[in-house]
Every structure is written in C-alpha cells, then in structure tokens.
C-alpha cells in the first residue's frame, strides 16, 4: 500500500539539507508570511495556478537541475529498478521539488489536507497522448525530520472506490468525510528512505505530538505518470 525504501545515508541527507538552505533566497513562501514557516523549493502543481506554475517551473527547474542533478539521477535510477521500466522527467513540468516546513508550520494536530494526489489533472495538458491516469505514483523522500519524527496518515481506500461511494451518496462529500468510517494508519518516515505509494491512496501529512523551536521537516516531493512505457516524474 505504502512502502519506504532506504535510498540516502545520513551524510547525503545532511549535504542536501545544506544545499537546500544555500538556496534560501529561491524558496517560495507558501504560508501567509515568512514567519508562518511553510515554503517550497520548486513549483508545485497542487499549489500554483497554471500561469505561476509555468513561470516558476521555468525559473526554478534550471536551479534545481544544476544543484540536485545527482539526487535526481539517484531517484530516477532507483525508481526505474523498482518499477522495472524507464524513468525520465516530464517535459515542460516542474521537477520534483522540496517541501520545507519550519517549526511554526509543522503539524501538531491532524489538520493537514486529507486528499488523493490528483494534481495531474492540473499539471498535464488535457488529452496528453499515451498517458495512463489510472496508475499514478507519488513519492516523498525525507531529507530532515523533526526530533519527534514524521510520517503519513493513510486510510485504506482508493480514489476509485471513493468515487464509487460518492456516486451513491446524495450531497457533497469530501475525502475527509470517509475517514470517519475507516481506521487511520500511520506510515512513519525515516530520513533518506523514499516512501512510495499510489497517489490514489487516501492520505494526509502526519502530525507529531511536539515540535522543538529548531525543528524542520524537509522532503523531496514528486509524482509520476506512465506515458508510453516510461514513467515521467514531475511535481
Ligand atoms: O509530506 C508528506 O508527508 C506528504 C505530502 C503530500 O501528501 C503531498 O504533497 O501530496
């Protein structure tokens, strides 16, 4: 359902963390102010409207590629071995980028969005030839976690099943509504271990019980779709 596999060691995570911080001036503020502590390094299709997404991807992809070429190669090579298929990067879309939560933004209650990863509907041009939307992939590679750890809350329901449920029930239903009926499971993260799941699994960024003032939660975040036999990575 969701699996974490070791990819980077502690020294590699520390080097990446340093490189991400050296690019502080390029972080995109995602909260209401810099003190709210939520940033991305990279364009994100679930956050950026179409125009901003294209402009940010155009501006930040070269920066990300220059700085993190080695990381992208490792991730692509790893996924290719795991998926037994070629893996590349989607043309014209944002490269996988970083979520950065500083202490004030780290969730201590389960209030993050409960969702399926459907951003391919925004990011990919409609009717892109040969694109398989039934089998998406999402990944999170924790680079740095708070002292109390981090993880993903998941519920054993797929988007396809959720859609069938919504079709039977009158009135507006949101993904969070079905969590009342299902047991919440917690997938713990380990720094350097890449967590893989179908973005069609219901999930939520996991809260932790306590945040220290200097805690940070930094992850590489990306998605993939299969196009004519090759997985195309993007964010
Ligand atoms: O940061 C995480 O743990 C997962 C992020 C996530 O769910 C998303 O970006 O869709």
JSON list of C-alpha atoms and ligand atoms in Angstrom, two decimals:
[
{"chain": "A", "resi": 1, "resn": "UNK", "atom": "CA", "xyz": [0.00, 0.00, 0.00]},
{"chain": "A", "resi": 2, "resn": "UNK", "atom": "CA", "xyz": [2.84, 2.32, 1.00]},
{"chain": "A", "resi": 3, "resn": "UNK", "atom": "CA", "xyz": [6.43, 1.37, 1.36]},
{"chain": "A", "resi": 4, "resn": "UNK", "atom": "CA", "xyz": [9.64, 3.12, 2.42]},
{"chain": "A", "resi": 5, "resn": "UNK", "atom": "CA", "xyz": [12.98, 2.05, 0.99]},
{"chain": "A", "resi": 6, "resn": "UNK", "atom": "CA", "xyz": [16.40, 3.28, 2.01]},
{"chain": "A", "resi": 7, "resn": "UNK", "atom": "CA", "xyz": [18.00, 5.49, -0.63]},
{"chain": "A", "resi": 8, "resn": "UNK", "atom": "CA", "xyz": [20.28, 8.06, 1.03]},
{"chain": "A", "resi": 9, "resn": "UNK", "atom": "CA", "xyz": [22.51, 7.88, 4.09]},
{"chain": "A", "resi": 10, "resn": "UNK", "atom": "CA", "xyz": [22.72, 10.47, 6.86]},
{"chain": "A", "resi": 11, "resn": "UNK", "atom": "CA", "xyz": [25.73, 12.26, 5.31]},
{"chain": "A", "resi": 12, "resn": "UNK", "atom": "CA", "xyz": [23.93, 12.57, 1.96]},
{"chain": "A", "resi": 13, "resn": "UNK", "atom": "CA", "xyz": [20.84, 13.95, 3.67]},
{"chain": "A", "resi": 14, "resn": "UNK", "atom": "CA", "xyz": [22.99, 16.47, 5.56]},
{"chain": "A", "resi": 15, "resn": "UNK", "atom": "CA", "xyz": [24.65, 17.61, 2.32]},
{"chain": "A", "resi": 16, "resn": "UNK", "atom": "CA", "xyz": [21.29, 18.01, 0.62]},
{"chain": "A", "resi": 17, "resn": "UNK", "atom": "CA", "xyz": [19.93, 19.94, 3.57]},
{"chain": "A", "resi": 18, "resn": "UNK", "atom": "CA", "xyz": [22.90, 22.31, 3.29]},
{"chain": "A", "resi": 19, "resn": "UNK", "atom": "CA", "xyz": [22.36, 22.78, -0.45]},
{"chain": "A", "resi": 20, "resn": "UNK", "atom": "CA", "xyz": [18.64, 23.48, 0.09]},
{"chain": "A", "resi": 21, "resn": "UNK", "atom": "CA", "xyz": [19.49, 26.09, 2.70]},
{"chain": "A", "resi": 22, "resn": "UNK", "atom": "CA", "xyz": [22.09, 27.74, 0.47]},
{"chain": "A", "resi": 23, "resn": "UNK", "atom": "CA", "xyz": [19.21, 28.36, -1.93]},
{"chain": "A", "resi": 24, "resn": "UNK", "atom": "CA", "xyz": [17.15, 30.13, 0.79]},
{"chain": "A", "resi": 25, "resn": "UNK", "atom": "CA", "xyz": [16.68, 33.15, -1.48]},
{"chain": "A", "resi": 26, "resn": "UNK", "atom": "CA", "xyz": [14.88, 30.92, -4.01]},
{"chain": "A", "resi": 27, "resn": "UNK", "atom": "CA", "xyz": [12.42, 29.37, -1.56]},
{"chain": "A", "resi": 28, "resn": "UNK", "atom": "CA", "xyz": [8.82, 30.15, -2.46]},
{"chain": "A", "resi": 29, "resn": "UNK", "atom": "CA", "xyz": [6.79, 31.35, 0.51]},
{"chain": "A", "resi": 30, "resn": "UNK", "atom": "CA", "xyz": [3.63, 29.24, 0.81]},
{"chain": "A", "resi": 31, "resn": "UNK", "atom": "CA", "xyz": [2.21, 30.47, 4.10]},
{"chain": "A", "resi": 32, "resn": "UNK", "atom": "CA", "xyz": [0.71, 33.90, 4.68]},
{"chain": "A", "resi": 33, "resn": "UNK", "atom": "CA", "xyz": [4.07, 35.36, 5.80]},
{"chain": "A", "resi": 34, "resn": "UNK", "atom": "CA", "xyz": [7.71, 34.24, 6.10]},
{"chain": "A", "resi": 35, "resn": "UNK", "atom": "CA", "xyz": [7.12, 33.59, 9.81]},
{"chain": "A", "resi": 36, "resn": "UNK", "atom": "CA", "xyz": [4.39, 31.07, 9.06]},
{"chain": "A", "resi": 37, "resn": "UNK", "atom": "CA", "xyz": [7.25, 28.76, 8.07]},
{"chain": "A", "resi": 38, "resn": "UNK", "atom": "CA", "xyz": [5.96, 26.91, 5.01]},
{"chain": "A", "resi": 39, "resn": "UNK", "atom": "CA", "xyz": [7.98, 27.06, 1.78]},
{"chain": "A", "resi": 40, "resn": "UNK", "atom": "CA", "xyz": [8.72, 25.09, -1.33]},
{"chain": "A", "resi": 41, "resn": "UNK", "atom": "CA", "xyz": [11.85, 24.99, -3.40]},
{"chain": "A", "resi": 42, "resn": "UNK", "atom": "CA", "xyz": [10.32, 24.45, -6.79]},
{"chain": "A", "resi": 43, "resn": "UNK", "atom": "CA", "xyz": [6.94, 24.88, -8.46]},
{"chain": "A", "resi": 44, "resn": "UNK", "atom": "CA", "xyz": [4.18, 22.61, -7.17]},
{"chain": "A", "resi": 45, "resn": "UNK", "atom": "CA", "xyz": [1.19, 21.78, -9.32]},
{"chain": "A", "resi": 46, "resn": "UNK", "atom": "CA", "xyz": [-1.13, 21.42, -6.33]},
{"chain": "A", "resi": 47, "resn": "UNK", "atom": "CA", "xyz": [-0.28, 24.93, -5.09]},
{"chain": "A", "resi": 48, "resn": "UNK", "atom": "CA", "xyz": [0.46, 27.01, -8.17]},
{"chain": "A", "resi": 49, "resn": "UNK", "atom": "CA", "xyz": [-2.13, 28.20, -10.64]},
{"chain": "A", "resi": 50, "resn": "UNK", "atom": "CA", "xyz": [-1.36, 27.48, -14.30]},
{"chain": "A", "resi": 51, "resn": "UNK", "atom": "CA", "xyz": [0.49, 30.75, -15.01]},
{"chain": "A", "resi": 52, "resn": "UNK", "atom": "CA", "xyz": [2.52, 30.77, -11.81]},
{"chain": "A", "resi": 53, "resn": "UNK", "atom": "CA", "xyz": [3.31, 27.09, -12.26]},
{"chain": "A", "resi": 54, "resn": "UNK", "atom": "CA", "xyz": [4.75, 27.58, -15.73]},
{"chain": "A", "resi": 55, "resn": "UNK", "atom": "CA", "xyz": [6.70, 30.70, -14.70]},
{"chain": "A", "resi": 56, "resn": "UNK", "atom": "CA", "xyz": [8.07, 29.11, -11.50]},
{"chain": "A", "resi": 57, "resn": "UNK", "atom": "CA", "xyz": [8.97, 25.87, -13.23]},
{"chain": "A", "resi": 58, "resn": "UNK", "atom": "CA", "xyz": [10.75, 27.87, -15.94]},
{"chain": "A", "resi": 59, "resn": "UNK", "atom": "CA", "xyz": [12.69, 29.86, -13.36]},
{"chain": "A", "resi": 60, "resn": "UNK", "atom": "CA", "xyz": [13.42, 27.16, -10.79]},
{"chain": "A", "resi": 61, "resn": "UNK", "atom": "CA", "xyz": [13.91, 24.00, -12.86]},
{"chain": "A", "resi": 62, "resn": "UNK", "atom": "CA", "xyz": [17.38, 25.12, -14.02]},
{"chain": "A", "resi": 63, "resn": "UNK", "atom": "CA", "xyz": [18.36, 25.95, -10.43]},
{"chain": "A", "resi": 64, "resn": "UNK", "atom": "CA", "xyz": [17.13, 22.58, -9.18]},
{"chain": "A", "resi": 65, "resn": "UNK", "atom": "CA", "xyz": [18.74, 20.70, -12.05]},
{"chain": "A", "resi": 66, "resn": "UNK", "atom": "CA", "xyz": [22.11, 22.44, -11.50]},
{"chain": "A", "resi": 67, "resn": "UNK", "atom": "CA", "xyz": [22.15, 21.82, -7.78]},
{"chain": "A", "resi": 68, "resn": "UNK", "atom": "CA", "xyz": [20.45, 18.45, -7.43]},
{"chain": "A", "resi": 69, "resn": "UNK", "atom": "CA", "xyz": [21.39, 16.62, -10.65]},
{"chain": "A", "resi": 70, "resn": "UNK", "atom": "CA", "xyz": [22.95, 13.80, -8.60]},
{"chain": "A", "resi": 71, "resn": "UNK", "atom": "CA", "xyz": [19.84, 13.40, -6.45]},
{"chain": "A", "resi": 72, "resn": "UNK", "atom": "CA", "xyz": [17.54, 13.32, -9.49]},
{"chain": "A", "resi": 73, "resn": "UNK", "atom": "CA", "xyz": [19.72, 10.70, -11.12]},
{"chain": "A", "resi": 74, "resn": "UNK", "atom": "CA", "xyz": [19.64, 8.57, -7.95]},
{"chain": "A", "resi": 75, "resn": "UNK", "atom": "CA", "xyz": [15.86, 8.84, -7.64]},
{"chain": "A", "resi": 76, "resn": "UNK", "atom": "CA", "xyz": [15.28, 8.06, -11.32]},
{"chain": "A", "resi": 77, "resn": "UNK", "atom": "CA", "xyz": [17.67, 5.11, -11.25]},
{"chain": "A", "resi": 78, "resn": "UNK", "atom": "CA", "xyz": [16.11, 3.77, -8.06]},
{"chain": "A", "resi": 79, "resn": "UNK", "atom": "CA", "xyz": [12.55, 4.08, -9.34]},
{"chain": "A", "resi": 80, "resn": "UNK", "atom": "CA", "xyz": [13.49, 2.56, -12.66]},
{"chain": "A", "resi": 81, "resn": "UNK", "atom": "CA", "xyz": [14.89, -0.54, -10.91]},
{"chain": "A", "resi": 82, "resn": "UNK", "atom": "CA", "xyz": [11.88, -0.75, -8.63]},
{"chain": "A", "resi": 83, "resn": "UNK", "atom": "CA", "xyz": [9.29, -0.20, -11.37]},
{"chain": "A", "resi": 84, "resn": "UNK", "atom": "CA", "xyz": [11.22, -2.20, -13.97]},
{"chain": "A", "resi": 85, "resn": "UNK", "atom": "CA", "xyz": [10.66, 0.49, -16.56]},
{"chain": "A", "resi": 86, "resn": "UNK", "atom": "CA", "xyz": [12.48, 3.58, -17.81]},
{"chain": "A", "resi": 87, "resn": "UNK", "atom": "CA", "xyz": [12.06, 6.72, -15.71]},
{"chain": "A", "resi": 88, "resn": "UNK", "atom": "CA", "xyz": [12.51, 10.26, -17.01]},
{"chain": "A", "resi": 89, "resn": "UNK", "atom": "CA", "xyz": [11.30, 13.77, -16.27]},
{"chain": "A", "resi": 90, "resn": "UNK", "atom": "CA", "xyz": [8.12, 15.22, -17.73]},
{"chain": "A", "resi": 91, "resn": "UNK", "atom": "CA", "xyz": [8.77, 17.81, -20.44]},
{"chain": "A", "resi": 92, "resn": "UNK", "atom": "CA", "xyz": [7.56, 21.28, -19.56]},
{"chain": "A", "resi": 93, "resn": "UNK", "atom": "CA", "xyz": [6.53, 20.42, -15.99]},
{"chain": "A", "resi": 94, "resn": "UNK", "atom": "CA", "xyz": [8.18, 21.22, -12.67]},
{"chain": "A", "resi": 95, "resn": "UNK", "atom": "CA", "xyz": [10.92, 18.92, -11.46]},
{"chain": "A", "resi": 96, "resn": "UNK", "atom": "CA", "xyz": [10.30, 17.15, -8.15]},
{"chain": "A", "resi": 97, "resn": "UNK", "atom": "CA", "xyz": [10.98, 19.82, -5.53]},
{"chain": "A", "resi": 98, "resn": "UNK", "atom": "CA", "xyz": [11.20, 20.33, -1.82]},
{"chain": "A", "resi": 99, "resn": "UNK", "atom": "CA", "xyz": [8.58, 20.89, 0.82]},
{"chain": "A", "resi": 100, "resn": "UNK", "atom": "CA", "xyz": [10.07, 22.88, 3.68]},
{"chain": "A", "resi": 101, "resn": "UNK", "atom": "CA", "xyz": [8.25, 23.28, 6.95]},
{"chain": "A", "resi": 102, "resn": "UNK", "atom": "CA", "xyz": [9.97, 25.24, 9.70]},
{"chain": "A", "resi": 103, "resn": "UNK", "atom": "CA", "xyz": [8.83, 24.78, 13.31]},
{"chain": "A", "resi": 104, "resn": "UNK", "atom": "CA", "xyz": [5.77, 27.08, 13.31]},
{"chain": "A", "resi": 105, "resn": "UNK", "atom": "CA", "xyz": [4.30, 25.25, 10.31]},
{"chain": "A", "resi": 106, "resn": "UNK", "atom": "CA", "xyz": [4.90, 21.65, 11.39]},
{"chain": "A", "resi": 107, "resn": "UNK", "atom": "CA", "xyz": [1.60, 19.95, 12.09]},
{"chain": "A", "resi": 108, "resn": "UNK", "atom": "CA", "xyz": [0.91, 19.03, 15.70]},
{"chain": "A", "resi": 109, "resn": "UNK", "atom": "CA", "xyz": [-2.75, 18.23, 15.11]},
{"chain": "A", "resi": 110, "resn": "UNK", "atom": "CA", "xyz": [-4.26, 16.21, 12.23]},
{"chain": "A", "resi": 111, "resn": "UNK", "atom": "CA", "xyz": [-5.46, 19.23, 10.28]},
{"chain": "A", "resi": 112, "resn": "UNK", "atom": "CA", "xyz": [-3.47, 18.82, 7.05]},
{"chain": "A", "resi": 113, "resn": "UNK", "atom": "CA", "xyz": [-5.49, 18.19, 3.94]},
{"chain": "A", "resi": 114, "resn": "UNK", "atom": "CA", "xyz": [-6.89, 14.65, 3.61]},
{"chain": "A", "resi": 115, "resn": "UNK", "atom": "CA", "xyz": [-6.55, 14.01, -0.08]},
{"chain": "A", "resi": 116, "resn": "UNK", "atom": "CA", "xyz": [-5.78, 11.95, -3.12]},
{"chain": "A", "resi": 117, "resn": "UNK", "atom": "CA", "xyz": [-2.99, 13.22, -5.39]},
{"chain": "A", "resi": 118, "resn": "UNK", "atom": "CA", "xyz": [-4.98, 14.38, -8.39]},
{"chain": "A", "resi": 119, "resn": "UNK", "atom": "CA", "xyz": [-2.75, 17.26, -9.44]},
{"chain": "A", "resi": 120, "resn": "UNK", "atom": "CA", "xyz": [-2.03, 15.51, -12.74]},
{"chain": "A", "resi": 121, "resn": "UNK", "atom": "CA", "xyz": [-5.40, 16.88, -13.79]},
{"chain": "A", "resi": 122, "resn": "UNK", "atom": "CA", "xyz": [-3.97, 20.40, -13.42]},
{"chain": "A", "resi": 123, "resn": "UNK", "atom": "CA", "xyz": [-0.38, 19.82, -14.46]},
{"chain": "A", "resi": 124, "resn": "UNK", "atom": "CA", "xyz": [-0.69, 17.70, -17.56]},
{"chain": "A", "resi": 125, "resn": "UNK", "atom": "CA", "xyz": [-2.28, 19.14, -20.68]},
{"chain": "A", "resi": 126, "resn": "UNK", "atom": "CA", "xyz": [-5.66, 17.52, -21.30]},
{"chain": "A", "resi": 127, "resn": "UNK", "atom": "CA", "xyz": [-5.54, 14.58, -23.69]},
{"chain": "A", "resi": 128, "resn": "UNK", "atom": "CA", "xyz": [-1.75, 14.20, -23.49]},
{"chain": "A", "resi": 129, "resn": "UNK", "atom": "CA", "xyz": [-1.20, 11.22, -25.79]},
{"chain": "A", "resi": 130, "resn": "UNK", "atom": "CA", "xyz": [-0.41, 7.87, -24.23]},
{"chain": "A", "resi": 131, "resn": "UNK", "atom": "CA", "xyz": [-0.82, 8.96, -20.62]},
{"chain": "A", "resi": 132, "resn": "UNK", "atom": "CA", "xyz": [-2.08, 6.36, -18.13]},
{"chain": "A", "resi": 133, "resn": "UNK", "atom": "CA", "xyz": [-4.03, 8.20, -15.42]},
{"chain": "A", "resi": 134, "resn": "UNK", "atom": "CA", "xyz": [-5.18, 5.01, -13.72]},
{"chain": "A", "resi": 135, "resn": "UNK", "atom": "CA", "xyz": [-1.79, 4.17, -12.26]},
{"chain": "A", "resi": 136, "resn": "UNK", "atom": "CA", "xyz": [-0.15, 7.27, -10.80]},
{"chain": "A", "resi": 137, "resn": "UNK", "atom": "CA", "xyz": [2.72, 7.23, -8.34]},
{"chain": "A", "resi": 138, "resn": "UNK", "atom": "CA", "xyz": [3.67, 9.61, -5.54]},
{"chain": "A", "resi": 139, "resn": "UNK", "atom": "CA", "xyz": [6.86, 9.73, -3.54]},
{"chain": "A", "resi": 140, "resn": "UNK", "atom": "CA", "xyz": [8.25, 11.56, -0.53]},
{"chain": "A", "resi": 141, "resn": "UNK", "atom": "CA", "xyz": [11.92, 11.42, 0.35]},
{"chain": "A", "resi": 142, "resn": "UNK", "atom": "CA", "xyz": [12.52, 12.85, 3.83]},
{"chain": "A", "resi": 143, "resn": "UNK", "atom": "CA", "xyz": [15.77, 14.81, 3.99]},
{"chain": "A", "resi": 144, "resn": "UNK", "atom": "CA", "xyz": [15.31, 16.13, 7.50]},
{"chain": "A", "resi": 145, "resn": "UNK", "atom": "CA", "xyz": [12.63, 15.37, 10.07]},
{"chain": "A", "resi": 146, "resn": "UNK", "atom": "CA", "xyz": [11.69, 16.90, 13.41]},
{"chain": "A", "resi": 147, "resn": "UNK", "atom": "CA", "xyz": [13.03, 15.26, 16.58]},
{"chain": "A", "resi": 148, "resn": "UNK", "atom": "CA", "xyz": [9.70, 13.53, 17.06]},
{"chain": "A", "resi": 149, "resn": "UNK", "atom": "CA", "xyz": [9.83, 12.13, 13.54]},
{"chain": "A", "resi": 150, "resn": "UNK", "atom": "CA", "xyz": [7.31, 12.44, 10.77]},
{"chain": "A", "resi": 151, "resn": "UNK", "atom": "CA", "xyz": [5.08, 10.34, 8.65]},
{"chain": "A", "resi": 152, "resn": "UNK", "atom": "CA", "xyz": [1.99, 9.99, 6.56]},
{"chain": "A", "resi": 153, "resn": "UNK", "atom": "CA", "xyz": [-1.50, 9.20, 7.80]},
{"chain": "A", "resi": 154, "resn": "UNK", "atom": "CA", "xyz": [-3.24, 6.80, 5.43]},
{"chain": "A", "resi": 155, "resn": "UNK", "atom": "CA", "xyz": [-6.64, 5.20, 5.09]},
{"chain": "A", "resi": 156, "resn": "UNK", "atom": "CA", "xyz": [-7.24, 2.00, 3.18]},
{"chain": "A", "resi": 157, "resn": "UNK", "atom": "CA", "xyz": [-9.41, 3.48, 0.46]},
{"chain": "A", "resi": 158, "resn": "UNK", "atom": "CA", "xyz": [-8.50, 4.24, -3.12]},
{"chain": "A", "resi": 159, "resn": "UNK", "atom": "CA", "xyz": [-9.71, 7.12, -5.25]},
{"chain": "A", "resi": 160, "resn": "UNK", "atom": "CA", "xyz": [-11.59, 4.67, -7.48]},
{"chain": "A", "resi": 161, "resn": "UNK", "atom": "CA", "xyz": [-13.50, 3.26, -4.50]},
{"chain": "A", "resi": 162, "resn": "UNK", "atom": "CA", "xyz": [-14.12, 6.74, -3.12]},
{"chain": "A", "resi": 163, "resn": "UNK", "atom": "CA", "xyz": [-15.60, 7.77, -6.47]},
{"chain": "A", "resi": 164, "resn": "UNK", "atom": "CA", "xyz": [-17.98, 4.80, -6.41]},
{"chain": "A", "resi": 165, "resn": "UNK", "atom": "CA", "xyz": [-19.05, 5.77, -2.90]},
{"chain": "A", "resi": 166, "resn": "UNK", "atom": "CA", "xyz": [-19.58, 9.42, -3.83]},
{"chain": "A", "resi": 167, "resn": "UNK", "atom": "CA", "xyz": [-21.72, 8.35, -6.80]},
{"chain": "A", "resi": 168, "resn": "UNK", "atom": "CA", "xyz": [-24.12, 6.54, -4.44]},
{"chain": "A", "resi": 169, "resn": "UNK", "atom": "CA", "xyz": [-24.48, 9.21, -1.79]},
{"chain": "A", "resi": 170, "resn": "UNK", "atom": "CA", "xyz": [-26.55, 12.34, -2.27]},
{"chain": "A", "resi": 171, "resn": "UNK", "atom": "CA", "xyz": [-24.99, 15.66, -1.22]},
{"chain": "A", "resi": 172, "resn": "UNK", "atom": "CA", "xyz": [-21.46, 16.93, -1.28]},
{"chain": "A", "resi": 173, "resn": "UNK", "atom": "CA", "xyz": [-18.85, 14.51, 0.07]},
{"chain": "A", "resi": 174, "resn": "UNK", "atom": "CA", "xyz": [-15.21, 15.34, 0.67]},
{"chain": "A", "resi": 175, "resn": "UNK", "atom": "CA", "xyz": [-12.38, 12.82, 1.08]},
{"chain": "A", "resi": 176, "resn": "UNK", "atom": "CA", "xyz": [-12.10, 13.70, 4.78]},
{"chain": "A", "resi": 177, "resn": "UNK", "atom": "CA", "xyz": [-15.69, 12.53, 5.33]},
{"chain": "A", "resi": 178, "resn": "UNK", "atom": "CA", "xyz": [-14.89, 8.88, 4.68]},
{"chain": "A", "resi": 179, "resn": "UNK", "atom": "CA", "xyz": [-12.19, 8.87, 7.37]},
{"chain": "A", "resi": 180, "resn": "UNK", "atom": "CA", "xyz": [-14.96, 8.65, 9.97]},
{"chain": "A", "resi": 181, "resn": "UNK", "atom": "CA", "xyz": [-15.69, 5.12, 8.77]},
{"chain": "A", "resi": 182, "resn": "UNK", "atom": "CA", "xyz": [-12.13, 3.84, 8.47]},
{"chain": "A", "resi": 183, "resn": "UNK", "atom": "CA", "xyz": [-9.20, 3.16, 10.71]},
{"chain": "A", "resi": 184, "resn": "UNK", "atom": "CA", "xyz": [-6.37, 5.66, 10.37]},
{"chain": "A", "resi": 185, "resn": "UNK", "atom": "CA", "xyz": [-2.96, 4.13, 9.85]},
{"chain": "A", "resi": 186, "resn": "UNK", "atom": "CA", "xyz": [0.37, 5.79, 10.30]},
{"chain": "A", "resi": 187, "resn": "UNK", "atom": "CA", "xyz": [3.32, 5.27, 7.99]},
{"chain": "A", "resi": 188, "resn": "UNK", "atom": "CA", "xyz": [6.44, 6.55, 9.78]},
{"chain": "A", "resi": 189, "resn": "UNK", "atom": "CA", "xyz": [9.18, 8.19, 7.75]},
{"chain": "A", "resi": 190, "resn": "UNK", "atom": "CA", "xyz": [12.92, 7.67, 8.07]},
{"chain": "A", "resi": 191, "resn": "UNK", "atom": "CA", "xyz": [15.33, 10.32, 6.75]},
{"chain": "A", "resi": 192, "resn": "UNK", "atom": "CA", "xyz": [16.82, 9.09, 3.48]},
{"chain": "A", "resi": 193, "resn": "UNK", "atom": "CA", "xyz": [14.16, 6.41, 2.89]},
{"chain": "A", "resi": 194, "resn": "UNK", "atom": "CA", "xyz": [11.87, 7.13, -0.04]},
{"chain": "A", "resi": 195, "resn": "UNK", "atom": "CA", "xyz": [8.17, 6.49, 0.63]},
{"chain": "A", "resi": 196, "resn": "UNK", "atom": "CA", "xyz": [6.24, 5.29, -2.42]},
{"chain": "A", "resi": 197, "resn": "UNK", "atom": "CA", "xyz": [2.51, 4.96, -2.87]},
{"chain": "A", "resi": 198, "resn": "UNK", "atom": "CA", "xyz": [-0.16, 5.37, -5.45]},
{"chain": "A", "resi": 199, "resn": "UNK", "atom": "CA", "xyz": [-1.33, 8.96, -5.08]},
{"chain": "A", "resi": 200, "resn": "UNK", "atom": "CA", "xyz": [-4.76, 7.32, -5.29]},
{"chain": "A", "resi": 201, "resn": "UNK", "atom": "CA", "xyz": [-4.43, 6.14, -1.69]},
{"chain": "A", "resi": 202, "resn": "UNK", "atom": "CA", "xyz": [-6.20, 8.48, 0.76]},
{"chain": "A", "resi": 203, "resn": "UNK", "atom": "CA", "xyz": [-3.55, 10.27, 2.82]},
{"chain": "A", "resi": 204, "resn": "UNK", "atom": "CA", "xyz": [-2.61, 13.24, 4.96]},
{"chain": "A", "resi": 205, "resn": "UNK", "atom": "CA", "xyz": [0.67, 14.70, 6.16]},
{"chain": "A", "resi": 206, "resn": "UNK", "atom": "CA", "xyz": [1.06, 13.23, 9.63]},
{"chain": "A", "resi": 207, "resn": "UNK", "atom": "CA", "xyz": [1.13, 15.37, 12.74]},
{"chain": "A", "resi": 208, "resn": "UNK", "atom": "CA", "xyz": [3.64, 14.92, 15.56]},
{"chain": "A", "resi": 209, "resn": "UNK", "atom": "CA", "xyz": [2.97, 15.40, 19.25]},
{"chain": "A", "resi": 210, "resn": "UNK", "atom": "CA", "xyz": [5.59, 18.05, 19.94]},
{"chain": "A", "resi": 211, "resn": "UNK", "atom": "CA", "xyz": [7.71, 20.48, 17.93]},
{"chain": "A", "resi": 212, "resn": "UNK", "atom": "CA", "xyz": [11.02, 21.97, 19.10]},
{"chain": "A", "resi": 213, "resn": "UNK", "atom": "CA", "xyz": [11.76, 25.57, 18.05]},
{"chain": "A", "resi": 214, "resn": "UNK", "atom": "CA", "xyz": [14.56, 24.48, 15.72]},
{"chain": "A", "resi": 215, "resn": "UNK", "atom": "CA", "xyz": [12.73, 21.51, 14.20]},
{"chain": "A", "resi": 216, "resn": "UNK", "atom": "CA", "xyz": [12.43, 21.36, 10.42]},
{"chain": "A", "resi": 217, "resn": "UNK", "atom": "CA", "xyz": [10.63, 18.99, 8.08]},
{"chain": "A", "resi": 218, "resn": "UNK", "atom": "CA", "xyz": [12.26, 18.93, 4.63]},
{"chain": "A", "resi": 219, "resn": "UNK", "atom": "CA", "xyz": [11.25, 16.41, 1.98]},
{"chain": "A", "resi": 220, "resn": "UNK", "atom": "CA", "xyz": [11.73, 15.86, -1.72]},
{"chain": "A", "resi": 221, "resn": "UNK", "atom": "CA", "xyz": [8.25, 15.52, -3.18]},
{"chain": "A", "resi": 222, "resn": "UNK", "atom": "CA", "xyz": [7.25, 14.23, -6.56]},
{"chain": "A", "resi": 223, "resn": "UNK", "atom": "CA", "xyz": [4.77, 12.29, -8.63]},
{"chain": "A", "resi": 224, "resn": "UNK", "atom": "CA", "xyz": [4.95, 10.16, -11.75]},
{"chain": "A", "resi": 225, "resn": "UNK", "atom": "CA", "xyz": [2.69, 9.03, -14.56]},
{"chain": "A", "resi": 226, "resn": "UNK", "atom": "CA", "xyz": [3.32, 6.32, -17.08]},
{"chain": "A", "resi": 227, "resn": "UNK", "atom": "CA", "xyz": [3.45, 7.59, -20.65]},
{"chain": "A", "resi": 228, "resn": "UNK", "atom": "CA", "xyz": [4.01, 5.06, -23.41]},
{"chain": "A", "resi": 229, "resn": "UNK", "atom": "CA", "xyz": [6.01, 2.73, -21.19]},
{"chain": "A", "resi": 230, "resn": "UNK", "atom": "CA", "xyz": [8.12, 5.40, -19.45]},
{"chain": "A", "resi": 231, "resn": "UNK", "atom": "CA", "xyz": [7.45, 6.90, -16.03]},
{"chain": "A", "resi": 232, "resn": "UNK", "atom": "CA", "xyz": [7.58, 10.70, -16.16]},
{"chain": "A", "resi": 233, "resn": "UNK", "atom": "CA", "xyz": [8.44, 12.49, -12.94]},
{"chain": "A", "resi": 234, "resn": "UNK", "atom": "CA", "xyz": [7.12, 15.92, -12.04]},
{"chain": "A", "resi": 235, "resn": "UNK", "atom": "CA", "xyz": [5.79, 18.00, -9.16]},
{"chain": "B", "resi": 1, "resn": "LIG", "atom": "O1", "xyz": [4.98, 15.44, 3.10]},
{"chain": "B", "resi": 1, "resn": "LIG", "atom": "C1", "xyz": [4.34, 14.43, 3.13]},
{"chain": "B", "resi": 1, "resn": "LIG", "atom": "O2", "xyz": [4.42, 13.63, 4.05]},
{"chain": "B", "resi": 1, "resn": "LIG", "atom": "C2", "xyz": [3.36, 14.09, 2.02]},
{"chain": "B", "resi": 1, "resn": "LIG", "atom": "C3", "xyz": [2.97, 15.25, 1.20]},
{"chain": "B", "resi": 1, "resn": "LIG", "atom": "C4", "xyz": [1.69, 15.05, 0.45]},
{"chain": "B", "resi": 1, "resn": "LIG", "atom": "O3", "xyz": [0.82, 14.34, 0.86]},
{"chain": "B", "resi": 1, "resn": "LIG", "atom": "C5", "xyz": [1.51, 15.73, -0.81]},
{"chain": "B", "resi": 1, "resn": "LIG", "atom": "O4", "xyz": [2.30, 16.62, -1.16]},
{"chain": "B", "resi": 1, "resn": "LIG", "atom": "O5", "xyz": [0.53, 15.37, -1.50]}
]
